[in-house]
Amino acid sequence: MRAGIKGTGMYVPPKVISNDDLVAMGIETTDEWIRTKTGMQLRHIAEDDVCTSDLAAKAGEAALKDAGVKPEDVDMLILATSSPDVILSSTAAITQAKLGCSNSGAFDVNSVCSGFVYAFDIGSRMVLDPHMDNVLVIGAELYSKILNWEDRTTCIYFGDGAGATLLQKTDEGGVLGSYLKADGTGASVIEIPAGGTRQRLTKELIGSGQEYFHMDGRAVWNFATVKYGEAITEVTKRAGFKVDDVDWVIPHQSNSTMIKVCMENLGLPYEKAYLNLEKYANCAGASIPIAIHEAAKDGSLKKGDIVATVGYGGGLSWGSNLIEW
Ligand SMILES: CC(C)(COP(=O)(O)OP(=O)(O)OC[C@H]1O[C@@H](n2cnc3c(N)ncnc32)[C@H](O)[C@@H]1OP(=O)(O)O)[C@@H](O)C(=O)NCCC(=O)NCCS
């Protein structure tokens, strides 16, 4: 018996911002720079009165509908997010209430851009428990409210959105294993410096930029181009497969230029990486479940395909799930 994906769903807010719109907003960038360096063209941005749990609930609702499961039959709701509604309580619990999953447990997983890979692994183990039939794993992020819109080295990369998978036990295909790692010595490569317990957000710090998302892009590049390959090599090895057996890689949608280098390093054709970042940009912990949903629904994923997710980002953290579709 394995954990299998019974349903998928996604939600992105309706407002779309193009690279040229960013220029029109006064950001010192160009459509050409963003396309060449990242492959991104569009991103969806939430309105001011929307929060992460709104996106999560809509994606979760779509996955439940796809699976034919009622909200009250969900046993556990796991939410990967690094942009919670509030520091506490958990955004998973707020989402649970919005969805009406009245009989479920609920908790957040924060592993930033690899959050979904971690949450999916936890969910795929939990659903094998005899007392659990339905585990809903959601990735939801609303980075537009945590970005510094005056910092062109971060604000152009991200979009808002949510994706979800509904897991059940299956005796056909399913999750073959996961590989999860972290290296906290690199924690400052991606962080929001102020607003937590290390540095409370004082009146003096508001407006300093310390309350917003920071990223050392070159350091991320150097880290991710190594860990992408490591994660896929190790997850396949653990499950008794070879890298060549992988039919689809569903990567964190960070940067197509970087993903191309990673696929070359692995010896896999670039075409085996499923990409949708030109439409949604980097949705952090939501990017992989959004891509899983689109790959499932546009017919890319065929029964029996070997699919490897790969996530990497803040923590630093990285990992992969191997799935037989
Ligand atoms: C950010 C990244 C594209 C930088 O590539 P690079 O070729 O090393 O570029 P540099 O940082 O040296 O910047 C090149 C120039 O572009 C400029 N630049 C940076 N952001 C820019 C933007 N949005 N628009 C236009 N120019 C920009 C820089 O200021 C620099 O100008 P300079 O040469 O006059 O100093 C690359 O490091 C990257 O994509 N990293 C990964 C980020 C990522 O995936 N994050 C997701 C985390 S999960």
Short mmCIF file of C-alpha atoms in Angstrom, two decimals, residues 8-13 44 46 50-63 79-81 83 91 95 116 137-143 159-165 276 280 282-294:
data_model
loop_
_atom_site.label_atom_id
_atom_site.label_comp_id
_atom_site.label_asym_id
_atom_site.label_seq_id
_atom_site.Cartn_x
_atom_site.Cartn_y
_atom_site.Cartn_z
CA THR A 8 -5.30 18.13 -7.48
CA GLY A 9 -6.31 21.79 -7.52
CA MET A 10 -4.90 25.28 -7.78
CA TYR A 11 -5.88 28.90 -7.44
CA VAL A 12 -4.21 32.13 -8.51
CA PRO A 13 -5.72 35.57 -7.94
CA HIS A 44 -0.61 36.91 -10.40
CA ALA A 46 -3.61 39.26 -4.79
CA VAL A 50 -6.95 38.76 0.33
CA CYS A 51 -4.70 36.66 2.59
CA THR A 52 -2.82 33.37 2.19
CA SER A 53 -5.58 31.23 3.71
CA ASP A 54 -8.02 32.55 1.07
CA LEU A 55 -5.74 31.23 -1.70
CA ALA A 56 -5.13 27.97 0.21
CA ALA A 57 -8.86 27.36 0.76
CA LYS A 58 -9.66 27.88 -2.92
CA ALA A 59 -6.92 25.47 -4.07
CA GLY A 60 -7.95 22.96 -1.38
CA GLU A 61 -11.59 23.18 -2.42
CA ALA A 62 -10.59 22.46 -6.04
CA ALA A 63 -8.52 19.41 -5.03
CA LEU A 79 -0.21 23.67 4.67
CA ALA A 80 3.21 24.58 3.32
CA THR A 81 3.62 28.34 3.59
CA SER A 83 3.91 33.82 4.10
CA THR A 91 -2.66 29.41 8.61
CA THR A 95 -7.76 27.42 6.10
CA PHE A 116 5.64 21.57 -0.28
CA VAL A 137 -1.57 18.87 1.36
CA ILE A 138 -1.64 22.50 0.23
CA GLY A 139 1.11 24.93 -0.72
CA ALA A 140 -0.01 28.58 -0.56
CA GLU A 141 1.98 31.80 -0.71
CA LEU A 142 1.22 35.49 -0.88
CA TYR A 143 4.66 37.04 -1.32
CA GLY A 159 3.84 35.66 -7.75
CA ASP A 160 0.94 34.75 -5.45
CA GLY A 161 -0.92 31.45 -5.67
CA ALA A 162 -1.80 28.08 -4.18
CA GLY A 163 -1.83 24.44 -5.24
CA ALA A 164 -3.16 21.33 -3.51
CA THR A 165 -3.11 17.54 -3.63
CA ASN A 276 4.94 27.14 -16.00
CA TYR A 280 3.03 32.52 -12.58
CA ASN A 282 8.01 31.92 -8.51
CA CYS A 283 5.13 31.09 -6.14
CA ALA A 284 7.60 29.83 -3.47
CA GLY A 285 6.12 26.84 -1.60
CA ALA A 286 3.07 26.84 -3.89
CA SER A 287 4.96 26.49 -7.16
CA ILE A 288 5.34 22.68 -7.14
CA PRO A 289 1.67 21.80 -6.36
CA ILE A 290 0.51 24.34 -8.97
CA ALA A 291 2.80 22.65 -11.52
CA ILE A 292 1.64 19.16 -10.45
CA HIS A 293 -1.96 20.26 -11.00
CA GLU A 294 -1.30 21.75 -14.44
#
